[in-house]
PDB file of C-alpha atoms and ligand atoms in Angstrom:
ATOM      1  CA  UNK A   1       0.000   0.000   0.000  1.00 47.00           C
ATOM      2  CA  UNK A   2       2.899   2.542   0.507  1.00 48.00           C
ATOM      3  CA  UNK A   3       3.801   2.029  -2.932  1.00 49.00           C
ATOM      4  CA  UNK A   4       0.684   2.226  -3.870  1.00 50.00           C
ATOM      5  CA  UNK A   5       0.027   5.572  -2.100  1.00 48.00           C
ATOM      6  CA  UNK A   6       3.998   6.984  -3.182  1.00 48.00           C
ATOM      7  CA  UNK A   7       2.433   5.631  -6.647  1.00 57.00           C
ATOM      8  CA  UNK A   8      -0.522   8.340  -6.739  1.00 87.00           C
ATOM      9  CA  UNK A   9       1.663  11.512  -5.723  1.00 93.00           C
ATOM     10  CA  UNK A  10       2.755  13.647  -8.235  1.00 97.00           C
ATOM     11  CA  UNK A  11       4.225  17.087  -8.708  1.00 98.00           C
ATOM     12  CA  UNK A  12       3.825  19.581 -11.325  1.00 98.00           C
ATOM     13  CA  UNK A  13       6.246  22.602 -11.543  1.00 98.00           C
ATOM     14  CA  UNK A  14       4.516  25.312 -13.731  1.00 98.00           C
ATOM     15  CA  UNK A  15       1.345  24.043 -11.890  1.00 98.00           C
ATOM     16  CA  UNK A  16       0.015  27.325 -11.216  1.00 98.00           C
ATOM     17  CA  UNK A  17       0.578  28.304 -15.303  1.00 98.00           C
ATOM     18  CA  UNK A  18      -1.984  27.837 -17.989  1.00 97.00           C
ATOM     19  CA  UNK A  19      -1.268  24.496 -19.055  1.00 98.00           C
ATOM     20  CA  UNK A  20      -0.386  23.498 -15.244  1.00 98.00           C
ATOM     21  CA  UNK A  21      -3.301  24.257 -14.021  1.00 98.00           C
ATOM     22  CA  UNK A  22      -5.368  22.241 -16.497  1.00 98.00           C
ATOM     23  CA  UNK A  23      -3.083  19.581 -15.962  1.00 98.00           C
ATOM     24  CA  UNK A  24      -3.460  19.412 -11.919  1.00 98.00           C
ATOM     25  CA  UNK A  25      -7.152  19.705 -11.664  1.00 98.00           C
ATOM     26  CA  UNK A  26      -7.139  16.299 -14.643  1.00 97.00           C
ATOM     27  CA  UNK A  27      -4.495  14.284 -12.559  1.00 97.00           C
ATOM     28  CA  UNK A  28      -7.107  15.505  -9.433  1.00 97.00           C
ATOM     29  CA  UNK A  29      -9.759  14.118 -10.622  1.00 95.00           C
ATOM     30  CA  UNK A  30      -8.104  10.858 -11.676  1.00 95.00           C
ATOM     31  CA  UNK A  31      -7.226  10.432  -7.824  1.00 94.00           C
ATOM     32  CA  UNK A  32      -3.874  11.504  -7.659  1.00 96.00           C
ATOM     33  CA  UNK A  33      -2.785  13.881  -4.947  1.00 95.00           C
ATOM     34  CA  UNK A  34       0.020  16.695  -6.070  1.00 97.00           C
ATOM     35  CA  UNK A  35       2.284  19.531  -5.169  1.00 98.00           C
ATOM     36  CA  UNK A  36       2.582  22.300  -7.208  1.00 98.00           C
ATOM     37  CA  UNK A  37       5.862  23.949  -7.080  1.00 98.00           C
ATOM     38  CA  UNK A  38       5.699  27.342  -9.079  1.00 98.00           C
ATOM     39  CA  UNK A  39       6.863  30.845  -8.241  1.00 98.00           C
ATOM     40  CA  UNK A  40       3.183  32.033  -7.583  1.00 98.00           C
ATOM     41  CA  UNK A  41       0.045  30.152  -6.134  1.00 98.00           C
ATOM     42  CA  UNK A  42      -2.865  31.189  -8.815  1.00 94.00           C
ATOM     43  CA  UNK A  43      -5.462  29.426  -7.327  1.00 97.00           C
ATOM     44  CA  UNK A  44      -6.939  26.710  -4.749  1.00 97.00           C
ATOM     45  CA  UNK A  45      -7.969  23.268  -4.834  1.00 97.00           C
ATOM     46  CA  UNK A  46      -8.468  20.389  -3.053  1.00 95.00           C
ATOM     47  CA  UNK A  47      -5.760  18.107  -2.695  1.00 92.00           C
ATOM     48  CA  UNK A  48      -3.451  20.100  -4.228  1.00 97.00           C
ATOM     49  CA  UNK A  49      -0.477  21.752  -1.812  1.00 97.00           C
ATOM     50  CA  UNK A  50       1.378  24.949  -3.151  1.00 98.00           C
ATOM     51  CA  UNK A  51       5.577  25.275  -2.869  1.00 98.00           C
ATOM     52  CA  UNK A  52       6.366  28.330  -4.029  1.00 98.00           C
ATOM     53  CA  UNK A  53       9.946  29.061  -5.044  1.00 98.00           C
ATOM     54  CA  UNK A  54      12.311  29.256  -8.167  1.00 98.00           C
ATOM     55  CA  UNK A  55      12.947  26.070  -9.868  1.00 98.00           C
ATOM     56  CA  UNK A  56      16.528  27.072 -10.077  1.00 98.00           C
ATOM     57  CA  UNK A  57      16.845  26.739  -6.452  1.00 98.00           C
ATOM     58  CA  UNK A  58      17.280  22.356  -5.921  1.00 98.00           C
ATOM     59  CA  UNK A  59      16.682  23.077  -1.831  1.00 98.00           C
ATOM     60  CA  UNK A  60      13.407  24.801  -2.311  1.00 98.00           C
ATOM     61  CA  UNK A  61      12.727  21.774  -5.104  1.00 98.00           C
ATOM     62  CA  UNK A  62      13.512  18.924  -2.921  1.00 97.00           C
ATOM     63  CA  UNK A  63      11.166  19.859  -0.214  1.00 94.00           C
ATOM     64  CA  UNK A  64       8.396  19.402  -2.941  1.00 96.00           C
ATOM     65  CA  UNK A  65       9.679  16.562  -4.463  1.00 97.00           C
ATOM     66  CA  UNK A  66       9.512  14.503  -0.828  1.00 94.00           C
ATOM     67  CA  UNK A  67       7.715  11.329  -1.562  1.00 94.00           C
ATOM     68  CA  UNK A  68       6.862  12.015  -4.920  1.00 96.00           C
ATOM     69  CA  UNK A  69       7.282   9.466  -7.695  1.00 96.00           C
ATOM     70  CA  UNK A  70       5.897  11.073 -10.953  1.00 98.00           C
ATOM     71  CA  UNK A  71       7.149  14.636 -11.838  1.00 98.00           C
ATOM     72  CA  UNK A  72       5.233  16.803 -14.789  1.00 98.00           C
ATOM     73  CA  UNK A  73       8.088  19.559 -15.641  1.00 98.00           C
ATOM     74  CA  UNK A  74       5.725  23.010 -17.050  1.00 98.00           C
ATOM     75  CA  UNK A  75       6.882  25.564 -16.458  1.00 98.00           C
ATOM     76  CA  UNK A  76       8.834  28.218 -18.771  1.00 98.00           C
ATOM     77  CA  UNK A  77       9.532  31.941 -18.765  1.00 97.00           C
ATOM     78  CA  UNK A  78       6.746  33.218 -21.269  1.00 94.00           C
ATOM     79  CA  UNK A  79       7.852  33.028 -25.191  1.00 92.00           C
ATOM     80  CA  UNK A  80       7.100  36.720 -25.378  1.00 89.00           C
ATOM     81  CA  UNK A  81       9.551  37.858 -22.465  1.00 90.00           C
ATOM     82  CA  UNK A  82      12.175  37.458 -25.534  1.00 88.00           C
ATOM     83  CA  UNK A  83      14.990  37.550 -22.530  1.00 95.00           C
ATOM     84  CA  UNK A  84      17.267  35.059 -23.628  1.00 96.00           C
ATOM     85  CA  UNK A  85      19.280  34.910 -20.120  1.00 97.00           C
ATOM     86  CA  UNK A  86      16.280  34.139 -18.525  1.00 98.00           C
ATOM     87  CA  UNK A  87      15.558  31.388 -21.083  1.00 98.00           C
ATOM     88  CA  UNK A  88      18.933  30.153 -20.373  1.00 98.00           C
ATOM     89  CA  UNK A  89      18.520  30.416 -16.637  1.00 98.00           C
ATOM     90  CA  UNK A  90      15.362  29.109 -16.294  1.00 98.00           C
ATOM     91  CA  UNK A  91      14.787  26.230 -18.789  1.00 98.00           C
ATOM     92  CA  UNK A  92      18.516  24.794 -19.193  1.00 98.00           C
ATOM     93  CA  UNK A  93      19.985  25.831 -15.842  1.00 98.00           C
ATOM     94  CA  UNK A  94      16.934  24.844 -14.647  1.00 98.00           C
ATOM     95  CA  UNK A  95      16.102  21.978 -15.748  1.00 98.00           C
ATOM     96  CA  UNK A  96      19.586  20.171 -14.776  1.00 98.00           C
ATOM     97  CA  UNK A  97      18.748  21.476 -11.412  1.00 98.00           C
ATOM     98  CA  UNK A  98      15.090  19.781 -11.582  1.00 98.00           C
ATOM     99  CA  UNK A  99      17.066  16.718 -12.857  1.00 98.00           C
ATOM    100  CA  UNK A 100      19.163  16.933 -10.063  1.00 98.00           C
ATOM    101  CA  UNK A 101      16.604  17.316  -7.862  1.00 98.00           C
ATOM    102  CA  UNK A 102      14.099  14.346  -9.115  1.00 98.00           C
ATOM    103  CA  UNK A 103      17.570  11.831  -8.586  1.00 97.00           C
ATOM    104  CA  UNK A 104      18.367  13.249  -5.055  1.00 97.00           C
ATOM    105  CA  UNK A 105      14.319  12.943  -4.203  1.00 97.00           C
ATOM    106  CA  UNK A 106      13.925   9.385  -5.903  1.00 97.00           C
ATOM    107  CA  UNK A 107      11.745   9.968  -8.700  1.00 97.00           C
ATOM    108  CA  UNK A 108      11.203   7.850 -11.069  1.00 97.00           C
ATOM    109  CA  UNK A 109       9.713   8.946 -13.906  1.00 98.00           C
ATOM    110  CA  UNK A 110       9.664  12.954 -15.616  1.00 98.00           C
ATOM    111  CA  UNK A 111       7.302  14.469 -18.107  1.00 98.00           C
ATOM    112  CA  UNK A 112       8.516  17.360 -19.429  1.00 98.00           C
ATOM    113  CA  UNK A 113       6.762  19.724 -21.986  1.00 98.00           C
ATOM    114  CA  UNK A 114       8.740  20.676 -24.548  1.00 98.00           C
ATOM    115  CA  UNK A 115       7.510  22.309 -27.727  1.00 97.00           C
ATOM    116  CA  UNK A 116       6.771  21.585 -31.026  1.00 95.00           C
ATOM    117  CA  UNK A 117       8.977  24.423 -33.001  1.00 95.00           C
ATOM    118  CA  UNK A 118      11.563  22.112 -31.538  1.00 97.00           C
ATOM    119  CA  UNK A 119      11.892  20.910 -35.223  1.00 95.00           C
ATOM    120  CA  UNK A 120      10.727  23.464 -37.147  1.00 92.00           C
ATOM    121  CA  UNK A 121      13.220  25.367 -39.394  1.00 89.00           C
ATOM    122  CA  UNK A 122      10.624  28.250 -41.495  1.00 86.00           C
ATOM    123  CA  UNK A 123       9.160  25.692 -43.282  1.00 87.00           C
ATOM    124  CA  UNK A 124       5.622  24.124 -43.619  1.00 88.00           C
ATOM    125  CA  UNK A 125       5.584  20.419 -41.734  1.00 88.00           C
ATOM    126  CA  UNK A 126       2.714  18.581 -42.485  1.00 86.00           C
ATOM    127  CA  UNK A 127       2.294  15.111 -40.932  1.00 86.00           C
ATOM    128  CA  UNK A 128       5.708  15.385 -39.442  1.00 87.00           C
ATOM    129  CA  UNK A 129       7.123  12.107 -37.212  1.00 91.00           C
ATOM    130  CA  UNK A 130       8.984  12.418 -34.110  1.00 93.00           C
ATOM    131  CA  UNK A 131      11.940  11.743 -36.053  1.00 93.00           C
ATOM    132  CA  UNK A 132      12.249  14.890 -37.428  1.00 95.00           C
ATOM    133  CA  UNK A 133      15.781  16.484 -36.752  1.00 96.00           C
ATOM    134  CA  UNK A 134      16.128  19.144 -34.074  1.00 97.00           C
ATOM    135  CA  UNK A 135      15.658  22.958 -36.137  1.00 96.00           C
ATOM    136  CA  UNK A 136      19.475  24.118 -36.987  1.00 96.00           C
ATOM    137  CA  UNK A 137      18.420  27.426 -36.962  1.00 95.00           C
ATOM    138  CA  UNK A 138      15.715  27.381 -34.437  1.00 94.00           C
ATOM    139  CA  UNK A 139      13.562  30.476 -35.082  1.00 92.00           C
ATOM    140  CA  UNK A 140      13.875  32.370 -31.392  1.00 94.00           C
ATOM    141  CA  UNK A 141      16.589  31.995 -28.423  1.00 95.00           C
ATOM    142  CA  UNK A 142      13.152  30.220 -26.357  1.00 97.00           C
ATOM    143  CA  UNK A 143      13.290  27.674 -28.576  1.00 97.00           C
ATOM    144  CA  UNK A 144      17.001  27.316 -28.742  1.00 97.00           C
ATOM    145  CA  UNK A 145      16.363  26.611 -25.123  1.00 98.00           C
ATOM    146  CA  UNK A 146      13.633  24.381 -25.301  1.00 98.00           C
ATOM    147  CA  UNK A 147      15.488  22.163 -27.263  1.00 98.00           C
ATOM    148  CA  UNK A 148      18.418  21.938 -25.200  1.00 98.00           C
ATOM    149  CA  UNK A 149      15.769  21.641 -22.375  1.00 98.00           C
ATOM    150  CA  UNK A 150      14.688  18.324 -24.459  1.00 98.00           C
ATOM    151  CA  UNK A 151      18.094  17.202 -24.929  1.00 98.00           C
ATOM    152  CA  UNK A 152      18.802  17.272 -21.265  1.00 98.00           C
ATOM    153  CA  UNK A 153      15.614  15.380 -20.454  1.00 98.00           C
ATOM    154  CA  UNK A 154      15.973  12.802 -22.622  1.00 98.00           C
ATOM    155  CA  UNK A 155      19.365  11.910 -22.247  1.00 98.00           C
ATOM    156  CA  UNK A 156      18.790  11.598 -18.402  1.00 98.00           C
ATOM    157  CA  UNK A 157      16.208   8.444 -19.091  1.00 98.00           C
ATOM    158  CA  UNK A 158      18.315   5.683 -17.338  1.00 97.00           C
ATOM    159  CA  UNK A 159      16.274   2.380 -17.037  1.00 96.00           C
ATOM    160  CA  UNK A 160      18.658   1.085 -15.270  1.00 95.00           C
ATOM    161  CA  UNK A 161      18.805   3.723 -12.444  1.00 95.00           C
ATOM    162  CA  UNK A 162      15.284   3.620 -12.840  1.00 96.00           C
ATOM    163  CA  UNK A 163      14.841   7.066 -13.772  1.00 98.00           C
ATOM    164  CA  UNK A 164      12.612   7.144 -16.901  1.00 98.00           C
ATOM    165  CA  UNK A 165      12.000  10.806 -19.116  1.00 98.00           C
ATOM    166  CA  UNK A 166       9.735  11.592 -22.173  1.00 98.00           C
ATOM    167  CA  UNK A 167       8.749  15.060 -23.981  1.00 98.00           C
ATOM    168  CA  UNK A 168       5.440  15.964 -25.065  1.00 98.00           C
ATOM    169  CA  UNK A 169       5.677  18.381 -27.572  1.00 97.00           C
ATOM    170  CA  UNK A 170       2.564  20.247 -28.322  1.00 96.00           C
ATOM    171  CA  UNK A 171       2.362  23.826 -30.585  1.00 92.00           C
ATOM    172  CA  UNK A 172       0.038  26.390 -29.986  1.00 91.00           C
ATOM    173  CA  UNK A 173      -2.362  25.501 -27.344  1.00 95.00           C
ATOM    174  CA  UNK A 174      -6.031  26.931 -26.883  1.00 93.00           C
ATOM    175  CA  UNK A 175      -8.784  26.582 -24.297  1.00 94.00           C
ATOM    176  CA  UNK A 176     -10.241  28.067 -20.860  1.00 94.00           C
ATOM    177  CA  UNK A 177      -7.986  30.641 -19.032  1.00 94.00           C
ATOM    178  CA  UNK A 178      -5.726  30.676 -22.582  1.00 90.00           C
ATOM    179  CA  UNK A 179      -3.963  34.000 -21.484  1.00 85.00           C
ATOM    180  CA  UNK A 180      -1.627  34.239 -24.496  1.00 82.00           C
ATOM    181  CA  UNK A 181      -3.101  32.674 -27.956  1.00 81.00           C
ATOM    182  CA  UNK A 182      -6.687  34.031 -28.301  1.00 82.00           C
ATOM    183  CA  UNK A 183      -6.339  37.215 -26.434  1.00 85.00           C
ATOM    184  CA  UNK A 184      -3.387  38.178 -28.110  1.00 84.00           C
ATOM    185  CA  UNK A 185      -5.231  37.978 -31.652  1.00 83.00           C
ATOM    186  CA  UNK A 186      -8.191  39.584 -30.701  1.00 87.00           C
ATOM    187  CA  UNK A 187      -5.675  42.894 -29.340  1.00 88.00           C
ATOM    188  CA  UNK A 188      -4.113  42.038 -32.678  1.00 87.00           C
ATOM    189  CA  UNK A 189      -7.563  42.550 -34.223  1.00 87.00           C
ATOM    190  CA  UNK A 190      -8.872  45.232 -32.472  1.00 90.00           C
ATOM    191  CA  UNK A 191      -5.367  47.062 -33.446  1.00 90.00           C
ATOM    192  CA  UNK A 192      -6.030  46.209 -36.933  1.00 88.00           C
ATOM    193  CA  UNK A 193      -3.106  44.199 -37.234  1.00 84.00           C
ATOM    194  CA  UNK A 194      -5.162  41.575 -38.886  1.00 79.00           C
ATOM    195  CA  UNK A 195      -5.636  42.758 -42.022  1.00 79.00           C
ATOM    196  CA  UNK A 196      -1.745  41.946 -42.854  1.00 77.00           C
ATOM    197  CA  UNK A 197      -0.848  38.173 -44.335  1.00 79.00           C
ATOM    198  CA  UNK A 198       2.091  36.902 -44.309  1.00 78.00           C
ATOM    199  CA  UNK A 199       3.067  34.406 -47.358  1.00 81.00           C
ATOM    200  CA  UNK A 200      -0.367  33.893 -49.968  1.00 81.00           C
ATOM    201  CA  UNK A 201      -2.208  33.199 -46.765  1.00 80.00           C
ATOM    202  CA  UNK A 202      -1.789  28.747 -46.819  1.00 82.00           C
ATOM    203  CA  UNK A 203       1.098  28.939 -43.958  1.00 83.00           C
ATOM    204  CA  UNK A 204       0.323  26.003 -41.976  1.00 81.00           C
ATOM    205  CA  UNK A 205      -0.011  26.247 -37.953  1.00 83.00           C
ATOM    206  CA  UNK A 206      -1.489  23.505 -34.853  1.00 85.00           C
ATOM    207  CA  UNK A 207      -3.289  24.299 -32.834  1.00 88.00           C
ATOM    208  CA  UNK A 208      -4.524  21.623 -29.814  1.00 92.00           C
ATOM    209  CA  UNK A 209      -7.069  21.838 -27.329  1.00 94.00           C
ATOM    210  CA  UNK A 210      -5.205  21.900 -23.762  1.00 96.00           C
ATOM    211  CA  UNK A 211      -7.787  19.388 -22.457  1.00 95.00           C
ATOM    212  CA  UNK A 212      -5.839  16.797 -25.215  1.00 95.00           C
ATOM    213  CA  UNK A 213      -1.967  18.090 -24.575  1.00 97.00           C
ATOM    214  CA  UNK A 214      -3.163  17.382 -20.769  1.00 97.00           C
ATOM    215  CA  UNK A 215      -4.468  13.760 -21.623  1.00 96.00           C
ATOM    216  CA  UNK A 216      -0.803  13.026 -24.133  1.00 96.00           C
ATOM    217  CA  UNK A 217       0.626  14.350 -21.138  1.00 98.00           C
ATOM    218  CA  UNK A 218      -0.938  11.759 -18.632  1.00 97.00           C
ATOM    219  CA  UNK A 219      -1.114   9.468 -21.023  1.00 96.00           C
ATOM    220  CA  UNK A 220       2.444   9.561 -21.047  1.00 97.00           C
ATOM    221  CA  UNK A 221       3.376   9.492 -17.665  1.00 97.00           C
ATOM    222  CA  UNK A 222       1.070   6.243 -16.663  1.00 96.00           C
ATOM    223  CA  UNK A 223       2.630   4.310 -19.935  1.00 96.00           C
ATOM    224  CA  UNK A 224       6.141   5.081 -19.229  1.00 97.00           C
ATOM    225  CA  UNK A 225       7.876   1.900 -17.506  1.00 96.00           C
ATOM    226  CA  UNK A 226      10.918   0.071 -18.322  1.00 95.00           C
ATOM    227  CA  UNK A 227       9.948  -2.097 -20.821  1.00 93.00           C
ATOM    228  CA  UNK A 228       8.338   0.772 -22.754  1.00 94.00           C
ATOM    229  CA  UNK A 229       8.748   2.344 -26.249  1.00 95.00           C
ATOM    230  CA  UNK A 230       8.146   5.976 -24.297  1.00 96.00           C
ATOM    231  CA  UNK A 231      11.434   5.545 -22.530  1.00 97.00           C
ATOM    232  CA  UNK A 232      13.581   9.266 -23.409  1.00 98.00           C
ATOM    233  CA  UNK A 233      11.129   9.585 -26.487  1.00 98.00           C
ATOM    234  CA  UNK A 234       9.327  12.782 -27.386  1.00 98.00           C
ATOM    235  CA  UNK A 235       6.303  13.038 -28.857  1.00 97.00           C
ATOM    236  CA  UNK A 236       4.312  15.226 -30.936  1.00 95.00           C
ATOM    237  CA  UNK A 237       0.724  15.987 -29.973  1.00 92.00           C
ATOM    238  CA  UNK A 238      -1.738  17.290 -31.985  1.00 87.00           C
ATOM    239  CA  UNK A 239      -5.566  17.614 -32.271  1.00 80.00           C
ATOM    240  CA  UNK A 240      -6.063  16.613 -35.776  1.00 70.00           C
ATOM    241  CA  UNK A 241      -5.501  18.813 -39.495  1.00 63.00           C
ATOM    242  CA  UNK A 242      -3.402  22.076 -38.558  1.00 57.00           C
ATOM    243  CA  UNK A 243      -5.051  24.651 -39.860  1.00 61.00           C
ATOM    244  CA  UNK A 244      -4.507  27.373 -42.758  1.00 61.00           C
ATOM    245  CA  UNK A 245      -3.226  30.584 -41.806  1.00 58.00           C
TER     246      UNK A 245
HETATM  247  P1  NAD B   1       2.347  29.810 -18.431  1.00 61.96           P
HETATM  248  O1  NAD B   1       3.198  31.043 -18.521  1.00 61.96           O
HETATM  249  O2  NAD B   1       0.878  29.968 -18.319  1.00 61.96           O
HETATM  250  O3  NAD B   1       2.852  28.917 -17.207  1.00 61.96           O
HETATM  251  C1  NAD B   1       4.196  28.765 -16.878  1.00 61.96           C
HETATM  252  C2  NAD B   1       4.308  28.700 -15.352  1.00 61.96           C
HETATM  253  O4  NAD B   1       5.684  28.507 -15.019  1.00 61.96           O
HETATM  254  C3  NAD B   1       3.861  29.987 -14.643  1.00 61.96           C
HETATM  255  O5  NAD B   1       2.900  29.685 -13.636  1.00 61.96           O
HETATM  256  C4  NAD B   1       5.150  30.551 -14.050  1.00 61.96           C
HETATM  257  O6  NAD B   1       4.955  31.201 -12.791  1.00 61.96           O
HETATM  258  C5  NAD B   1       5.984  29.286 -13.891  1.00 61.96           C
HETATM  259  N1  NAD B   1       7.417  29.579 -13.870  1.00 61.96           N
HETATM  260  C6  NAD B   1       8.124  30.294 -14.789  1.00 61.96           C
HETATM  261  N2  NAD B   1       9.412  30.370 -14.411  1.00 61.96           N
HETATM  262  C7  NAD B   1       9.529  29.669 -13.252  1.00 61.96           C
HETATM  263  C8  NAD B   1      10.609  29.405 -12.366  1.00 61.96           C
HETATM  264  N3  NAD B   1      11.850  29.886 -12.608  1.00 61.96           N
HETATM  265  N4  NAD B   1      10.373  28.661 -11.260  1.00 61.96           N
HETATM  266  C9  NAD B   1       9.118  28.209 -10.985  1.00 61.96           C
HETATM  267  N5  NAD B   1       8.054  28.435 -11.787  1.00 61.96           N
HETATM  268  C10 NAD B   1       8.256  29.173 -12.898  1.00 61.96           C
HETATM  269  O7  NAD B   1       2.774  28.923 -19.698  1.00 61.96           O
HETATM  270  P2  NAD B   1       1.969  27.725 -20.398  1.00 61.96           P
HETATM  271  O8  NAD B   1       1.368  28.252 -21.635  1.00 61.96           O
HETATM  272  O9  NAD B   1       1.116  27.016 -19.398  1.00 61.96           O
HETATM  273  O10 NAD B   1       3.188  26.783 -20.838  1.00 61.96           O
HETATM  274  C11 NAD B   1       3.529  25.625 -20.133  1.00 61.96           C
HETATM  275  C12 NAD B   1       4.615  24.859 -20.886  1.00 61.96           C
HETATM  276  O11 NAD B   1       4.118  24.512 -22.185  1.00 61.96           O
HETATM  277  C13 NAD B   1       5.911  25.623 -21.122  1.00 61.96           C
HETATM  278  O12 NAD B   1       7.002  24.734 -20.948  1.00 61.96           O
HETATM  279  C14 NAD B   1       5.839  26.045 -22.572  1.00 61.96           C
HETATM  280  O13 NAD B   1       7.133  26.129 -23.141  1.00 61.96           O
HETATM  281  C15 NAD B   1       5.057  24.889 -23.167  1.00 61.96           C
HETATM  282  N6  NAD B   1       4.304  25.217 -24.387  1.00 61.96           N
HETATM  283  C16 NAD B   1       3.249  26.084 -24.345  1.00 61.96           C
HETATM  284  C17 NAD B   1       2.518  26.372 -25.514  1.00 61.96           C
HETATM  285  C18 NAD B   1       1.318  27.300 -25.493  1.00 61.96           C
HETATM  286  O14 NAD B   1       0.746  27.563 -26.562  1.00 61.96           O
HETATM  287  N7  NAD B   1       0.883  27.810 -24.352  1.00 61.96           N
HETATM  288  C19 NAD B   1       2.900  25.775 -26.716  1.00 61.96           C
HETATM  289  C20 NAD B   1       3.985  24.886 -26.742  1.00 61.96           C
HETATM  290  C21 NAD B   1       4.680  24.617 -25.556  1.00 61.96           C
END
């Protein structure tokens, strides 16, 4: 039963963020309990506990990480914040300290979000596999850091240590409480920046409901064992047809 009960805590740093949230009040309702470690406490629920602090700091970390088995990694300095010392502070620095931390806490398996301009290089990508190589020129210095954030993730999947990592990598993401994607094009519209196309308008761009990038993500986490493809994989995630843009 301890197992059991070490087997249904989770944490989720970024849980107080748009995509955190959503995830914590899913993994809730499927009966786990969790910790959110974030830098600010955005809301209440029941069975959730709040540790605020920087994820750059492993001490603050490891006192939410205490009997914890199953680690969601979402959180990120904001795309927009185009601070690239922050990027590289928050989501490479970072993340070997979260790596550190999960090993010195015992946990054995990380999701992390990465992103899916991971692999894009200015061009259209239509059906495009997991196998796609890493963007040379990534287009921004948050996605240079989100794919060394990937890198570092993956690489740390050690079955033997039994310390198990995969990516989901979603693009833009849309739903409830969305505080970046919607709002920003309606400003955009209101502005009447709209009226502006870039390319012959048939640029192609995903979209995915958060609800599904919160099921891939959960999906994820309770499939990844040992024995399992998922093992330092990423994964693209996706709704259905991107659209036209
Ligand atoms: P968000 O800004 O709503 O949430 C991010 C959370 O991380 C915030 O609550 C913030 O306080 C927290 N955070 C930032 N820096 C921190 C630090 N140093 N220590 C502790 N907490 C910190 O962002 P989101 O849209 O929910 O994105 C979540 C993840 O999904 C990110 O990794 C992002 O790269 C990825 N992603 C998002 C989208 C999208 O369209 N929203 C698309 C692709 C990938």
């Amino acid at each position: 039963p301890e197992s059991r009960i070490r087997s249904k805590r989770c944490a989720v740093i970024g849980g107080s963020g748009f995509l955190g949230r959503h995830l914590v009040e899913q993994l809730v309702a499927r009966g786990y309990s969790v910790s959110v470690f974030d830098m600010r406490q955005s809301y209440e629920l029941q069975g959730v506990t709040f540790h605020l602090g920087d994820l750059c700091d492993k001490q603050a970390l490891l006192s939410a990480l205490q009997g914890v088995s199953l680690v969601f990694h979402c959180a990120s300095p904001a795309p927009a914040s185009d601070d690239r010392a922050l990027f590289q502070r928050v989501n490479v620095d970072g993340t070997r300290t979260v790596l550190q931390a999960c090993r010195e806490a015992g946990v054995q398996k990380l999701v992390l979000t990465s992103s899916a301009s991971v692999v894009f290089e200015g061009r259209d990508i239509k059906d495009g596999k997991e196998d796609l190589p890493y963007a040379k020129k990534p287009i921004d210095c948050y996605t240079e850091t989100k794919i060394q954030q990937e890198k570092l993730v993956l690489d740390a999947c050690d079955k033997e240590k039994g310390f198990l990592t995969v990516a989901i990598r979603p693009h833009g993401i849309f739903g409830p409480r969305d505080p970046q994607l919607v709002p920003t094009l309606v400003e955009m519209a209101r502005g009447g920046k709209m009226k502006f196309i870039i390319g012959d308008g048939s640029n192609l761009v995903d979209f995915t409901f958060v609800e599904n990038v919160v099921h891939g993500h959960i999906l994820a986490a309770e499939l990844l064992r040992p024995e399992s493809p998922l093992c330092g994989q990423a994964y693209h995630i996706t709704n259905d047809e991107p659209v036209r843009f």
